Coordinates of N, CA and C in Angstrom, one line a residue:
M1 N 102.9 69.4 101.6 CA 103.9 70.0 102.4 C 103.3 70.2 103.8
Q2 N 104.2 70.3 104.8 CA 103.8 70.5 106.2 C 103.5 72.0 106.4
G3 N 102.6 72.1 107.4 CA 102.3 73.5 107.8 C 101.1 74.1 107.1
R4 N 100.9 75.3 107.4 CA 99.8 76.1 106.8 C 100.4 77.0 105.7
L5 N 99.5 77.3 104.7 CA 99.9 78.2 103.7 C 98.9 79.3 103.6
V6 N 99.3 80.5 103.6 CA 98.5 81.7 103.4 C 98.5 82.0 101.9
V7 N 97.4 82.0 101.2 CA 97.3 82.5 99.8 C 96.9 83.9 99.9
A8 N 97.9 84.8 99.5 CA 97.8 86.2 99.7 C 96.9 86.9 98.6
T9 N 95.6 86.7 98.8 CA 94.6 87.3 97.9 C 93.3 87.5 98.6
H10 N 92.6 88.5 98.1 CA 91.2 88.7 98.5 C 90.3 88.4 97.4
N11 N 90.8 87.9 96.3 CA 90.0 87.6 95.1 C 89.4 86.2 95.2
K12 N 88.1 86.1 95.3 CA 87.4 84.8 95.5 C 87.7 83.9 94.3
G13 N 87.8 84.4 93.1 CA 88.1 83.5 92.0 C 89.5 82.8 92.1
K14 N 90.4 83.6 92.6 CA 91.8 83.1 92.8 C 91.8 82.1 93.9
V15 N 91.1 82.4 95.0 CA 91.0 81.5 96.1 C 90.5 80.1 95.7
K16 N 89.5 80.1 94.9 CA 88.9 78.9 94.4 C 89.9 78.1 93.5
E17 N 90.5 78.8 92.6 CA 91.5 78.2 91.7 C 92.7 77.7 92.5
F18 N 93.3 78.5 93.4 CA 94.4 78.0 94.2 C 94.0 76.9 95.1
G19 N 92.8 76.9 95.6 CA 92.3 75.8 96.5 C 92.3 74.5 95.7
A20 N 91.8 74.5 94.5 CA 91.8 73.2 93.7 C 93.2 72.8 93.4
L21 N 94.1 73.7 93.1 CA 95.5 73.3 92.7 C 96.3 72.9 93.9
L22 N 96.1 73.5 95.1 CA 96.9 73.2 96.2 C 96.5 72.1 97.1
A23 N 95.2 71.7 97.0 CA 94.7 70.7 98.0 C 95.5 69.4 98.1
P24 N 96.0 68.9 97.0 CA 96.8 67.7 97.1 C 98.2 67.9 97.8
Y25 N 98.6 69.1 97.9 CA 100.0 69.4 98.4 C 100.0 70.0 99.8
W26 N 99.0 70.6 100.3 CA 99.0 71.3 101.5 C 98.0 70.8 102.5
Q27 N 98.4 70.6 103.7 CA 97.4 70.1 104.7 C 96.4 71.2 105.0
S28 N 96.8 72.4 105.0 CA 95.9 73.5 105.4 C 96.3 74.8 104.7
F29 N 95.4 75.5 104.1 CA 95.6 76.8 103.6 C 94.5 77.7 103.8
V30 N 94.8 79.0 103.8 CA 93.8 80.0 104.1 C 94.1 81.2 103.3
S31 N 93.1 82.0 103.0 CA 93.3 83.2 102.2 C 93.7 84.4 103.1
A32 N 94.3 85.4 102.6 CA 94.6 86.6 103.3 C 93.3 87.3 103.8
A33 N 92.3 87.2 103.0 CA 91.0 87.8 103.4 C 90.4 87.1 104.6
E34 N 90.6 85.7 104.7 CA 90.0 85.0 105.8 C 90.8 85.4 107.1
L35 N 92.0 85.8 107.0 CA 92.8 86.2 108.1 C 92.7 87.7 108.4
N36 N 91.9 88.4 107.6 CA 91.7 89.9 107.7 C 93.0 90.6 107.6
L37 N 93.9 90.1 106.7 CA 95.1 90.7 106.4 C 94.9 91.8 105.4
P38 N 95.7 92.9 105.4 CA 95.5 94.0 104.4 C 95.8 93.6 103.0
E39 N 95.1 94.2 102.1 CA 95.4 94.0 100.7 C 96.2 95.2 100.2
P40 N 97.5 95.0 99.9 CA 98.4 96.1 99.6 C 98.0 96.7 98.2
E41 N 98.3 97.9 98.0 CA 98.2 98.6 96.7 C 99.3 98.0 95.8
E42 N 99.0 97.7 94.6 CA 99.9 97.2 93.7 C 100.7 98.3 93.0
T43 N 101.8 98.7 93.6 CA 102.6 99.8 93.2 C 103.9 99.4 92.4
G44 N 104.1 98.1 92.2 CA 105.3 97.6 91.6 C 105.4 98.0 90.1
Q45 N 106.6 97.9 89.6 CA 106.9 98.2 88.2 C 106.8 97.0 87.3
T46 N 106.7 95.8 88.0 CA 106.7 94.5 87.2 C 105.7 93.6 87.9
F47 N 105.3 92.5 87.2 CA 104.5 91.5 87.9 C 105.2 90.9 89.1
A48 N 106.5 90.7 89.0 CA 107.2 90.1 90.2 C 107.1 91.1 91.3
D49 N 107.3 92.3 91.1 CA 107.2 93.3 92.2 C 105.9 93.2 92.9
N50 N 104.8 93.2 92.1 CA 103.5 93.1 92.7 C 103.2 91.8 93.5
A51 N 103.7 90.7 92.9 CA 103.5 89.4 93.6 C 104.2 89.5 94.9
L52 N 105.4 90.0 94.9 CA 106.2 90.1 96.2 C 105.6 91.1 97.2
L53 N 105.0 92.2 96.7 CA 104.3 93.1 97.6 C 103.2 92.4 98.3
K54 N 102.4 91.6 97.6 CA 101.3 90.9 98.2 C 101.8 89.8 99.1
A55 N 102.8 89.0 98.7 CA 103.3 88.0 99.6 C 103.9 88.6 100.9
R56 N 104.6 89.6 100.8 CA 105.2 90.2 102.0 C 104.2 90.8 102.9
A57 N 103.1 91.3 102.4 CA 102.0 91.9 103.2 C 101.3 90.8 104.0
A58 N 101.3 89.5 103.5 CA 100.7 88.4 104.2 C 101.7 87.6 105.0
A59 N 103.0 87.8 104.8 CA 104.0 86.9 105.4 C 104.1 87.1 106.9
G60 N 103.6 88.2 107.4 CA 103.7 88.4 108.9 C 103.0 87.4 109.7
A61 N 102.1 86.6 109.1 CA 101.4 85.6 109.8 C 102.3 84.5 110.3
G62 N 103.5 84.4 109.7 CA 104.4 83.3 110.2 C 104.3 82.0 109.5
Y63 N 103.5 81.9 108.4 CA 103.3 80.7 107.6 C 104.0 80.8 106.3
W64 N 104.0 79.7 105.5 CA 104.3 79.8 104.1 C 103.3 80.8 103.5
T65 N 103.7 81.6 102.6 CA 102.8 82.6 101.9 C 103.0 82.6 100.4
L66 N 101.9 82.5 99.7 CA 102.0 82.4 98.2 C 101.1 83.6 97.7
A67 N 101.7 84.3 96.7 CA 100.9 85.4 96.1 C 101.2 85.3 94.6
D68 N 100.3 85.9 93.8 CA 100.6 86.0 92.4 C 100.2 87.3 91.9
D69 N 100.8 87.6 90.7 CA 100.3 88.7 89.9 C 100.3 88.3 88.5
S70 N 99.3 88.6 87.7 CA 99.3 88.1 86.4 C 98.6 89.2 85.5
G71 N 98.7 89.0 84.2 CA 98.0 89.9 83.3 C 98.1 89.4 81.8
L72 N 97.2 90.0 81.1 CA 97.1 89.8 79.6 C 97.9 90.9 78.9
C73 N 98.8 90.5 78.1 CA 99.7 91.4 77.4 C 99.4 91.3 75.9
V74 N 98.9 92.3 75.2 CA 98.5 92.2 73.8 C 99.5 93.0 73.0
N75 N 100.2 92.3 72.1 CA 101.3 93.0 71.4 C 100.9 94.2 70.6
A76 N 99.8 94.2 69.9 CA 99.4 95.3 69.1 C 99.0 96.5 70.0
L77 N 98.8 96.3 71.3 CA 98.4 97.4 72.2 C 99.6 97.8 73.0
G78 N 100.8 97.5 72.5 CA 102.1 97.8 73.3 C 102.2 97.1 74.6
G79 N 101.6 95.9 74.7 CA 101.7 95.1 75.9 C 100.6 95.4 76.9
D80 N 99.7 96.3 76.6 CA 98.5 96.6 77.4 C 97.5 95.4 77.3
P81 N 96.7 95.2 78.2 CA 96.6 95.9 79.5 C 97.7 95.6 80.5
G82 N 98.4 94.5 80.3 CA 99.7 94.1 81.0 C 99.5 94.3 82.5
L83 N 100.5 95.0 83.1 CA 100.5 95.2 84.5 C 99.3 95.8 85.1
Y84 N 98.5 96.5 84.2 CA 97.3 97.1 84.6 C 96.0 96.4 84.3
S85 N 96.1 95.1 84.0 CA 95.0 94.2 83.6 C 93.8 94.4 84.5
A86 N 94.0 94.3 85.8 CA 92.8 94.4 86.7 C 92.2 95.8 86.6
R87 N 93.1 96.8 86.5 CA 92.6 98.2 86.5 C 91.8 98.5 85.2
W88 N 92.1 97.8 84.1 CA 91.3 98.0 82.9 C 89.9 97.6 83.1
A89 N 89.6 96.7 84.1 CA 88.3 96.2 84.4 C 87.5 97.2 85.3
G90 N 88.2 98.3 85.8 CA 87.6 99.3 86.6 C 87.3 98.9 88.0
P91 N 86.7 99.8 88.8 CA 86.5 99.5 90.2 C 85.4 98.4 90.4
Q92 N 84.6 98.1 89.4 CA 83.5 97.1 89.5 C 84.1 95.7 89.0
K93 N 85.3 95.7 88.6 CA 86.0 94.4 88.1 C 85.1 93.9 87.0
D94 N 84.8 94.7 86.0 CA 84.0 94.3 84.9 C 84.9 93.9 83.8
F95 N 85.2 92.6 83.7 CA 86.2 92.1 82.7 C 85.6 92.0 81.4
Q96 N 84.3 91.9 81.2 CA 83.6 92.0 79.9 C 83.9 93.4 79.3
M97 N 83.9 94.4 80.1 CA 84.2 95.7 79.7 C 85.7 95.8 79.3
A98 N 86.5 95.2 80.1 CA 88.0 95.2 79.8 C 88.2 94.5 78.4
M99 N 87.5 93.4 78.2 CA 87.7 92.7 76.9 C 87.2 93.5 75.8
R100 N 86.1 94.3 76.0 CA 85.6 95.1 74.9 C 86.7 96.2 74.6
R101 N 87.4 96.7 75.6 CA 88.4 97.7 75.4 C 89.6 97.1 74.6
V102 N 89.9 95.8 74.9 CA 91.0 95.1 74.1 C 90.5 95.0 72.7
H103 N 89.3 94.5 72.5 CA 88.7 94.3 71.2 C 88.7 95.6 70.4
D104 N 88.2 96.7 71.0 CA 88.2 98.0 70.3 C 89.6 98.4 70.0
G105 N 90.6 98.2 70.8 CA 92.0 98.5 70.5 C 92.6 97.8 69.4
L106 N 92.0 96.6 69.1 CA 92.5 95.8 68.0 C 91.7 96.0 66.7
A107 N 90.8 97.0 66.6 CA 89.9 97.2 65.5 C 90.7 97.5 64.2
N108 N 91.8 98.1 64.3 CA 92.5 98.6 63.1 C 93.8 97.8 62.8
T109 N 93.9 96.6 63.3 CA 95.1 95.7 63.1 C 94.7 94.3 63.0
N110 N 95.5 93.5 62.2 CA 95.2 92.1 62.1 C 96.1 91.3 63.1
D111 N 97.0 92.0 63.8 CA 97.8 91.4 64.8 C 97.0 91.0 66.1
R112 N 96.8 89.8 66.3 CA 96.1 89.3 67.5 C 97.0 88.6 68.5
S113 N 98.3 88.7 68.3 CA 99.2 88.0 69.2 C 99.2 88.6 70.6
A114 N 99.3 87.7 71.5 CA 99.2 88.1 72.9 C 99.9 87.0 73.8
Y115 N 100.1 87.4 75.0 CA 100.5 86.4 76.0 C 100.0 86.7 77.3
F116 N 99.8 85.6 78.1 CA 99.4 85.8 79.5 C 100.6 85.5 80.4
I117 N 100.8 86.3 81.3 CA 102.0 86.1 82.2 C 101.4 85.9 83.7
C118 N 102.1 85.0 84.4 CA 101.7 84.8 85.8 C 103.0 84.7 86.6
V119 N 103.1 85.5 87.6 CA 104.3 85.4 88.5 C 103.8 84.9 89.9
L120 N 104.4 83.9 90.4 CA 104.1 83.5 91.8 C 105.3 83.9 92.7
A121 N 105.0 84.4 93.9 CA 106.0 84.7 94.9 C 105.6 83.8 96.1
L122 N 106.6 83.1 96.6 CA 106.5 82.2 97.7 C 107.5 82.6 98.8
I123 N 107.0 82.8 100.0 CA 107.8 83.2 101.1 C 107.7 82.1 102.1
D124 N 108.8 81.5 102.5 CA 108.8 80.5 103.5 C 108.7 81.1 104.9
P125 N 108.5 80.2 106.0 CA 108.3 80.8 107.3 C 109.6 81.5 107.8
D126 N 110.7 81.2 107.2 CA 112.0 81.9 107.6 C 112.2 83.2 106.9
G127 N 111.3 83.5 106.0 CA 111.4 84.8 105.3 C 112.1 84.7 103.9
R128 N 112.6 83.5 103.5 CA 113.2 83.4 102.2 C 112.2 83.5 101.1
E129 N 112.5 84.3 100.1 CA 111.6 84.6 99.0 C 112.0 83.9 97.7
H130 N 111.0 83.3 97.1 CA 111.2 82.6 95.8 C 110.2 83.1 94.8
V131 N 110.7 83.4 93.6 CA 109.8 84.0 92.6 C 109.8 83.0 91.3
F132 N 108.7 82.8 90.8 CA 108.5 81.9 89.6 C 107.7 82.6 88.6
E133 N 108.0 82.5 87.3 CA 107.3 83.2 86.2 C 106.9 82.2 85.1
G134 N 105.7 82.3 84.7 CA 105.2 81.5 83.6 C 104.6 82.4 82.5
R135 N 104.7 82.0 81.3 CA 104.2 82.8 80.2 C 103.6 81.9 79.2
C136 N 102.4 82.2 78.7 CA 101.7 81.4 77.7 C 101.4 82.3 76.5
E137 N 102.0 82.0 75.4 CA 101.9 82.7 74.1 C 100.6 82.3 73.4
G138 N 100.0 83.2 72.7 CA 98.8 82.8 72.0 C 98.3 83.9 71.1
A139 N 97.0 83.8 70.8 CA 96.4 84.9 69.9 C 95.0 85.1 70.5
M140 N 94.5 86.3 70.4 CA 93.2 86.7 70.8 C 92.1 86.1 69.9
T141 N 91.1 85.6 70.4 CA 90.0 85.0 69.7 C 88.7 85.8 70.0
W142 N 87.9 86.1 69.0 CA 86.6 86.8 69.2 C 85.5 86.0 68.7
P143 N 84.4 86.0 69.3 CA 84.1 86.5 70.7 C 84.8 85.6 71.7
P144 N 85.0 86.1 72.9 CA 85.5 85.3 74.0 C 84.6 84.0 74.2
R145 N 85.2 82.9 74.6 CA 84.5 81.7 74.8 C 84.8 81.1 76.2
G146 N 83.8 80.4 76.7 CA 84.0 79.7 78.0 C 83.1 80.3 79.0
S147 N 83.0 79.6 80.1 CA 82.2 80.0 81.3 C 82.7 79.6 82.6
L148 N 83.9 78.9 82.6 CA 84.4 78.4 83.9 C 85.5 79.2 84.5
G149 N 86.0 80.2 83.8 CA 87.1 81.0 84.3 C 86.6 82.3 85.0
F150 N 87.5 83.2 85.1 CA 87.2 84.6 85.6 C 88.3 85.5 85.1
G151 N 88.0 86.8 85.2 CA 89.0 87.8 84.7 C 89.0 87.7 83.2
Y152 N 90.2 87.7 82.6 CA 90.4 87.6 81.2 C 90.2 86.2 80.6
D153 N 89.9 85.2 81.5 CA 89.7 83.8 81.1 C 88.2 83.6 81.3
P154 N 87.4 83.8 80.3 CA 85.9 83.7 80.5 C 85.4 82.3 80.9

């Protein structure tokens, strides 16, 4: 696509992932952190609310703006950590600790069903907002496997 894209995140892992995904489609993109844009508090009631909060905070730069919000929702935990997935990792962003919390919460149940949800909010230079949601159903596996991801994706 033509023009510049602002990826509305300060998360280095997301910047790396978005960079790999977007490189074939965008001539130029930059993170909100690189532009010294503020990182808004995630006060929304839904993933879409939070994705839009982040996109709107970065949209003032006058470029296309893309933001996401995502989380792991474990059915036996009533959908937790869900909207609070990052907060479960604490201020140090310790996702191993967060996964231990999930594991401990599942100690007395055989239900390992879960889903991962990701919402993208895209704002064009004219201010039009577009929201997209994806959901991946699955089951929790222990111990966590992998070494190429971040967050709840080890």
